mmCIF file of C-alpha atoms in Angstrom:
data_model
loop_
_atom_site.group_PDB
_atom_site.id
_atom_site.type_symbol
_atom_site.label_atom_id
_atom_site.label_comp_id
_atom_site.label_asym_id
_atom_site.label_seq_id
_atom_site.Cartn_x
_atom_site.Cartn_y
_atom_site.Cartn_z
ATOM 1 C CA MET A 1187 -122.276 199.982 -5.906
ATOM 2 C CA ASN A 1188 -122.904 202.587 -8.612
ATOM 3 C CA TRP A 1189 -123.686 201.902 -12.254
ATOM 4 C CA ILE A 1190 -120.057 202.421 -13.362
ATOM 5 C CA GLU A 1191 -118.920 199.636 -11.040
ATOM 6 C CA ALA A 1192 -121.790 197.512 -12.359
ATOM 7 C CA VAL A 1193 -120.400 197.847 -15.885
ATOM 8 C CA GLY A 1194 -116.995 196.756 -14.613
ATOM 9 C CA TYR A 1195 -118.457 193.746 -12.818
ATOM 10 C CA LEU A 1196 -120.401 192.853 -15.962
ATOM 11 C CA GLY A 1197 -117.162 192.824 -17.955
ATOM 12 C CA THR A 1198 -115.529 190.607 -15.332
ATOM 13 C CA ALA A 1199 -118.470 188.200 -15.304
ATOM 14 C CA LEU A 1200 -118.486 187.904 -19.097
ATOM 15 C CA THR A 1201 -114.712 187.319 -19.147
ATOM 16 C CA ILE A 1202 -115.090 184.486 -16.635
ATOM 17 C CA ALA A 1203 -118.021 183.059 -18.604
ATOM 18 C CA ALA A 1204 -115.920 183.069 -21.798
ATOM 19 C CA THR A 1205 -113.221 180.953 -20.153
ATOM 20 C CA ALA A 1206 -115.883 178.360 -19.260
ATOM 21 C CA MET A 1207 -117.078 177.970 -22.849
ATOM 22 C CA SER A 1208 -116.145 174.642 -24.475
ATOM 23 C CA THR A 1209 -116.931 175.616 -28.073
ATOM 24 C CA MET A 1210 -115.334 178.368 -30.101
ATOM 25 C CA ILE A 1211 -118.261 180.360 -31.492
ATOM 26 C CA PRO A 1212 -119.961 181.017 -28.111
ATOM 27 C CA LEU A 1213 -116.521 181.726 -26.615
ATOM 28 C CA ARG A 1214 -115.734 184.377 -29.236
ATOM 29 C CA ILE A 1215 -119.164 186.009 -28.904
ATOM 30 C CA ILE A 1216 -118.949 186.227 -25.116
ATOM 31 C CA SER A 1217 -115.354 187.469 -25.351
ATOM 32 C CA LEU A 1218 -116.443 190.269 -27.673
ATOM 33 C CA CYS A 1219 -119.253 191.235 -25.303
ATOM 34 C CA ALA A 1220 -116.800 191.171 -22.386
ATOM 35 C CA SER A 1221 -114.348 193.393 -24.247
ATOM 36 C CA CYS A 1222 -117.078 195.910 -25.069
ATOM 37 C CA ALA A 1223 -118.132 196.061 -21.422
ATOM 38 C CA VAL A 1224 -114.533 196.456 -20.213
ATOM 39 C CA VAL A 1225 -113.822 199.150 -22.815
ATOM 40 C CA THR A 1226 -116.893 201.052 -21.639
ATOM 41 C CA TYR A 1227 -115.752 200.694 -18.041
ATOM 42 C CA GLY A 1228 -112.224 201.838 -18.930
ATOM 43 C CA ILE A 1229 -113.571 204.939 -20.651
ATOM 44 C CA LEU A 1230 -115.827 205.763 -17.715
ATOM 45 C CA ILE A 1231 -112.995 205.540 -15.178
ATOM 46 C CA GLY A 1232 -110.470 207.155 -17.523
ATOM 47 C CA SER A 1233 -108.115 204.146 -17.689
ATOM 48 C CA MET A 1234 -106.568 204.109 -21.162
ATOM 49 C CA PRO A 1235 -104.429 200.980 -20.548
ATOM 50 C CA VAL A 1236 -107.631 199.009 -19.921
ATOM 51 C CA VAL A 1237 -109.252 200.468 -23.051
ATOM 52 C CA LEU A 1238 -106.173 199.816 -25.192
ATOM 53 C CA THR A 1239 -105.824 196.196 -24.042
ATOM 54 C CA GLU A 1240 -109.402 195.342 -24.905
ATOM 55 C CA CYS A 1241 -109.348 197.278 -28.195
ATOM 56 C CA ILE A 1242 -106.412 195.116 -29.293
ATOM 57 C CA GLN A 1243 -108.313 191.916 -28.448
ATOM 58 C CA ILE A 1244 -111.558 192.864 -30.178
ATOM 59 C CA PRO A 1245 -110.266 192.583 -33.805
ATOM 60 C CA PHE A 1246 -108.663 189.192 -33.095
ATOM 61 C CA ASN A 1247 -111.810 187.745 -31.551
ATOM 62 C CA ALA A 1248 -113.976 189.240 -34.316
ATOM 63 C CA TYR A 1249 -111.764 187.727 -37.040
ATOM 64 C CA ARG A 1250 -111.738 184.280 -35.411
ATOM 65 C CA LEU A 1251 -115.507 184.423 -35.011
ATOM 66 C CA TRP A 1252 -115.896 185.316 -38.698
ATOM 67 C CA GLU A 1253 -113.612 182.393 -39.650
ATOM 68 C CA MET A 1254 -115.666 179.875 -37.698
ATOM 69 C CA VAL A 1255 -119.014 181.202 -38.947
ATOM 70 C CA ARG A 1256 -117.724 181.071 -42.533
ATOM 71 C CA LEU A 1257 -116.524 177.503 -41.980
ATOM 72 C CA ILE A 1258 -119.919 176.406 -40.700
ATOM 73 C CA ARG A 1259 -121.706 178.044 -43.642
ATOM 74 C CA GLN A 1260 -119.375 176.372 -46.124
ATOM 75 C CA THR A 1261 -119.745 172.947 -44.545
ATOM 76 C CA GLU A 1262 -123.526 173.360 -44.439
ATOM 77 C CA ILE A 1263 -123.494 174.070 -48.169
ATOM 78 C CA ALA A 1264 -121.208 171.094 -48.781
ATOM 79 C CA SER A 1265 -123.347 168.718 -46.732
ATOM 80 C CA SER A 1266 -126.498 169.790 -48.578
ATOM 81 C CA GLY A 1267 -125.113 168.787 -51.947
ATOM 82 C CA ASP A 1268 -122.275 171.074 -53.022
ATOM 83 C CA LEU A 1269 -119.480 168.495 -52.937
ATOM 84 C CA THR A 1270 -116.676 170.567 -54.417
ATOM 85 C CA HIS A 1271 -114.847 170.681 -51.077
ATOM 86 C CA GLU A 1272 -113.459 174.129 -51.855
ATOM 87 C CA TRP A 1273 -114.083 174.932 -48.192
ATOM 88 C CA LEU A 1274 -111.034 172.769 -47.359
ATOM 89 C CA ALA A 1275 -108.645 175.037 -49.274
ATOM 90 C CA PRO A 1276 -107.747 177.383 -46.374
ATOM 91 C CA PHE A 1277 -106.609 174.401 -44.313
ATOM 92 C CA GLY A 1278 -104.478 172.645 -46.927
ATOM 93 C CA THR A 1279 -100.921 172.756 -48.221
ATOM 94 C CA LYS A 1280 -100.426 172.400 -51.966
ATOM 95 C CA ARG A 1281 -98.251 169.534 -53.198
ATOM 96 C CA ARG A 1282 -97.287 168.748 -56.791
ATOM 97 C CA PHE A 1283 -96.930 165.204 -58.112
ATOM 98 C CA ARG A 1284 -95.285 163.871 -61.261
ATOM 99 C CA ALA A 1285 -96.670 161.085 -63.419
ATOM 100 C CA GLY A 1286 -95.780 157.681 -61.993
ATOM 101 C CA GLN A 1287 -95.133 158.992 -58.484
ATOM 102 C CA THR A 1288 -96.572 156.967 -55.594
ATOM 103 C CA VAL A 1289 -98.398 159.252 -53.181
ATOM 104 C CA PHE A 1290 -98.858 156.540 -50.568
ATOM 105 C CA SER A 1291 -98.926 152.726 -50.440
ATOM 106 C CA LYS A 1292 -101.302 150.219 -48.887
ATOM 107 C CA GLY A 1293 -100.345 149.616 -45.260
ATOM 108 C CA ASP A 1294 -98.637 152.996 -44.812
ATOM 109 C CA ALA A 1295 -99.483 155.100 -41.791
ATOM 110 C CA ALA A 1296 -102.378 157.419 -42.650
ATOM 111 C CA ASP A 1297 -102.103 160.937 -41.281
ATOM 112 C CA GLU A 1298 -103.432 163.138 -44.080
ATOM 113 C CA LEU A 1299 -106.039 163.371 -46.812
ATOM 114 C CA PHE A 1300 -105.753 164.937 -50.265
ATOM 115 C CA TYR A 1301 -108.032 167.182 -52.290
ATOM 116 C CA VAL A 1302 -107.161 166.899 -55.998
ATOM 117 C CA GLU A 1303 -106.881 170.277 -57.701
ATOM 118 C CA ASN A 1304 -105.780 168.939 -61.084
ATOM 119 C CA GLY A 1305 -104.242 165.844 -62.665
ATOM 120 C CA VAL A 1306 -105.383 162.230 -62.409
ATOM 121 C CA PHE A 1307 -104.573 159.740 -59.656
ATOM 122 C CA LEU A 1308 -105.139 155.974 -59.565
ATOM 123 C CA ILE A 1309 -106.052 153.609 -56.746
ATOM 124 C CA PRO A 1310 -104.522 150.459 -58.276
ATOM 125 C CA GLU A 1311 -106.067 147.912 -55.913
ATOM 126 C CA VAL A 1312 -109.565 148.737 -57.156
ATOM 127 C CA GLY A 1313 -108.765 150.365 -60.507
ATOM 128 C CA ILE A 1314 -110.431 153.664 -59.602
ATOM 129 C CA GLU A 1315 -109.184 156.996 -60.922
ATOM 130 C CA VAL A 1316 -109.455 160.191 -58.878
ATOM 131 C CA GLY A 1317 -109.751 163.400 -60.876
ATOM 132 C CA LYS A 1318 -110.120 167.103 -60.219
ATOM 133 C CA GLY A 1319 -112.341 167.849 -57.239
ATOM 134 C CA GLY A 1320 -111.932 164.412 -55.700
ATOM 135 C CA ILE A 1321 -110.935 163.689 -52.128
ATOM 136 C CA VAL A 1322 -108.807 160.664 -51.345
ATOM 137 C CA GLY A 1323 -107.310 159.317 -48.139
ATOM 138 C CA GLU A 1324 -109.920 160.589 -45.704
ATOM 139 C CA LEU A 1325 -111.040 157.115 -44.691
ATOM 140 C CA GLY A 1326 -107.605 156.478 -43.188
ATOM 141 C CA LEU A 1327 -108.723 158.726 -40.357
ATOM 142 C CA LEU A 1328 -111.441 156.197 -39.540
ATOM 143 C CA SER A 1329 -109.631 152.946 -40.354
ATOM 144 C CA PRO A 1330 -108.332 150.672 -37.539
ATOM 145 C CA GLY A 1331 -104.773 151.660 -36.699
ATOM 146 C CA ASN A 1332 -104.955 154.619 -39.077
ATOM 147 C CA THR A 1333 -103.341 152.671 -41.928
ATOM 148 C CA ARG A 1334 -103.911 152.986 -45.662
ATOM 149 C CA THR A 1335 -106.366 150.458 -47.052
ATOM 150 C CA ALA A 1336 -105.151 151.057 -50.626
ATOM 151 C CA SER A 1337 -102.391 152.805 -52.584
ATOM 152 C CA LEU A 1338 -102.490 156.018 -54.602
ATOM 153 C CA VAL A 1339 -100.393 156.645 -57.716
ATOM 154 C CA CYS A 1340 -100.241 159.761 -59.881
ATOM 155 C CA LEU A 1341 -101.225 158.972 -63.489
ATOM 156 C CA GLN A 1342 -101.128 162.486 -64.906
ATOM 157 C CA ALA A 1343 -98.978 165.168 -63.298
ATOM 158 C CA GLY A 1344 -100.985 167.482 -61.112
ATOM 159 C CA SER A 1345 -101.372 169.002 -57.685
ATOM 160 C CA ALA A 1346 -103.384 168.281 -54.574
ATOM 161 C CA LEU A 1347 -104.043 169.988 -51.283
ATOM 162 C CA ARG A 1348 -102.683 168.078 -48.294
ATOM 163 C CA ILE A 1349 -104.832 168.388 -45.162
ATOM 164 C CA SER A 1350 -103.409 166.715 -42.071
ATOM 165 C CA TYR A 1351 -105.639 164.687 -39.800
ATOM 166 C CA SER A 1352 -104.402 166.800 -36.897
ATOM 167 C CA GLU A 1353 -105.888 169.852 -38.654
ATOM 168 C CA VAL A 1354 -109.173 168.010 -39.172
ATOM 169 C CA LYS A 1355 -109.220 166.937 -35.513
ATOM 170 C CA GLN A 1356 -108.465 170.457 -34.355
ATOM 171 C CA LEU A 1357 -111.380 171.812 -36.378
ATOM 172 C CA TYR A 1358 -113.569 169.040 -34.988
ATOM 173 C CA TYR A 1359 -112.745 169.751 -31.352
ATOM 174 C CA GLN A 1360 -112.962 173.516 -31.771
ATOM 175 C CA ASN A 1361 -116.416 173.321 -33.246
ATOM 176 C CA PRO A 1362 -118.711 170.275 -32.899
ATOM 177 C CA GLU A 1363 -120.877 171.525 -35.782
ATOM 178 C CA PHE A 1364 -117.898 171.151 -38.111
ATOM 179 C CA GLY A 1365 -117.389 167.619 -36.817
ATOM 180 C CA PHE A 1366 -121.012 166.763 -37.508
ATOM 181 C CA TYR A 1367 -120.906 168.019 -41.074
ATOM 182 C CA PHE A 1368 -117.541 166.360 -41.742
ATOM 183 C CA LEU A 1369 -118.879 162.997 -40.550
ATOM 184 C CA LYS A 1370 -121.968 163.505 -42.687
ATOM 185 C CA LEU A 1371 -119.804 164.185 -45.712
ATOM 186 C CA THR A 1372 -117.660 161.127 -44.978
ATOM 187 C CA SER A 1373 -120.768 158.957 -44.803
ATOM 188 C CA GLU A 1374 -121.945 160.311 -48.140
ATOM 189 C CA ARG A 1375 -118.552 159.500 -49.666
ATOM 190 C CA LEU A 1376 -118.770 155.917 -48.370
ATOM 191 C CA PHE A 1377 -122.147 155.448 -50.027
ATOM 192 C CA GLN A 1378 -120.862 157.007 -53.243
ATOM 193 C CA SER A 1379 -117.736 154.829 -53.233
ATOM 194 C CA ALA A 1380 -119.877 151.736 -52.694
ATOM 195 C CA LYS A 1381 -121.575 152.448 -56.019
ATOM 196 C CA GLY A 1382 -118.252 151.927 -57.800
ATOM 197 C CA GLY A 1383 -117.173 153.535 -61.036
ATOM 198 C CA GLU A 1384 -114.033 154.219 -63.017
ATOM 199 C CA ARG A 1385 -113.549 157.834 -61.992
ATOM 200 C CA ILE A 1386 -114.010 159.657 -58.721
ATOM 201 C CA ALA A 1387 -114.296 163.392 -59.153
ATOM 202 C CA ALA A 1388 -116.130 166.526 -58.099
ATOM 203 C CA GLY A 1389 -116.070 165.608 -54.447
ATOM 204 C CA ASP A 1390 -116.176 161.810 -54.194
ATOM 205 C CA ALA A 1391 -113.752 160.140 -51.839
ATOM 206 C CA ILE A 1392 -112.234 156.842 -50.771
#
């Protein structure tokens, strides 16, 4: 076996190793290394189809790796005290609400959380208002039966980002570090909510 074949075998080994990875960041890193090795091998043997295939994959893997690294950095910042939750924005869908509109009612099925961008929302059962920067509905993900423990009504017209629990779960399973930081944030929100108060804002949740 000459050194050119060794490069090819290295690319094959790294490709197989990538498929065995259970978390996304190591998978993307190994995939990038595998692509580089295969591209080198393709150039050495003069196979442009091999080179072209891997060159197409490299930007996709690099972008996904950058996304996950950015997510981890943002959640690290959030868990250390920056509770603005702006890191959730890329995963949400904006919804607008009019004054008096019921967002959800106690006992409803809970399958999404909301990040308030503007406006004021009220949790009538406990008399708590949720303002800009607040998160509401996340505890439904942890409640028995995934049902709402309270209602949410829009007091002043505004908008909120809707993030589905399926999106949160997907992020959790793709990257355990995200799951850890999200659970840490949820715990902090529970402690903050236990303190009470008339207004939840700038990152508090219920």
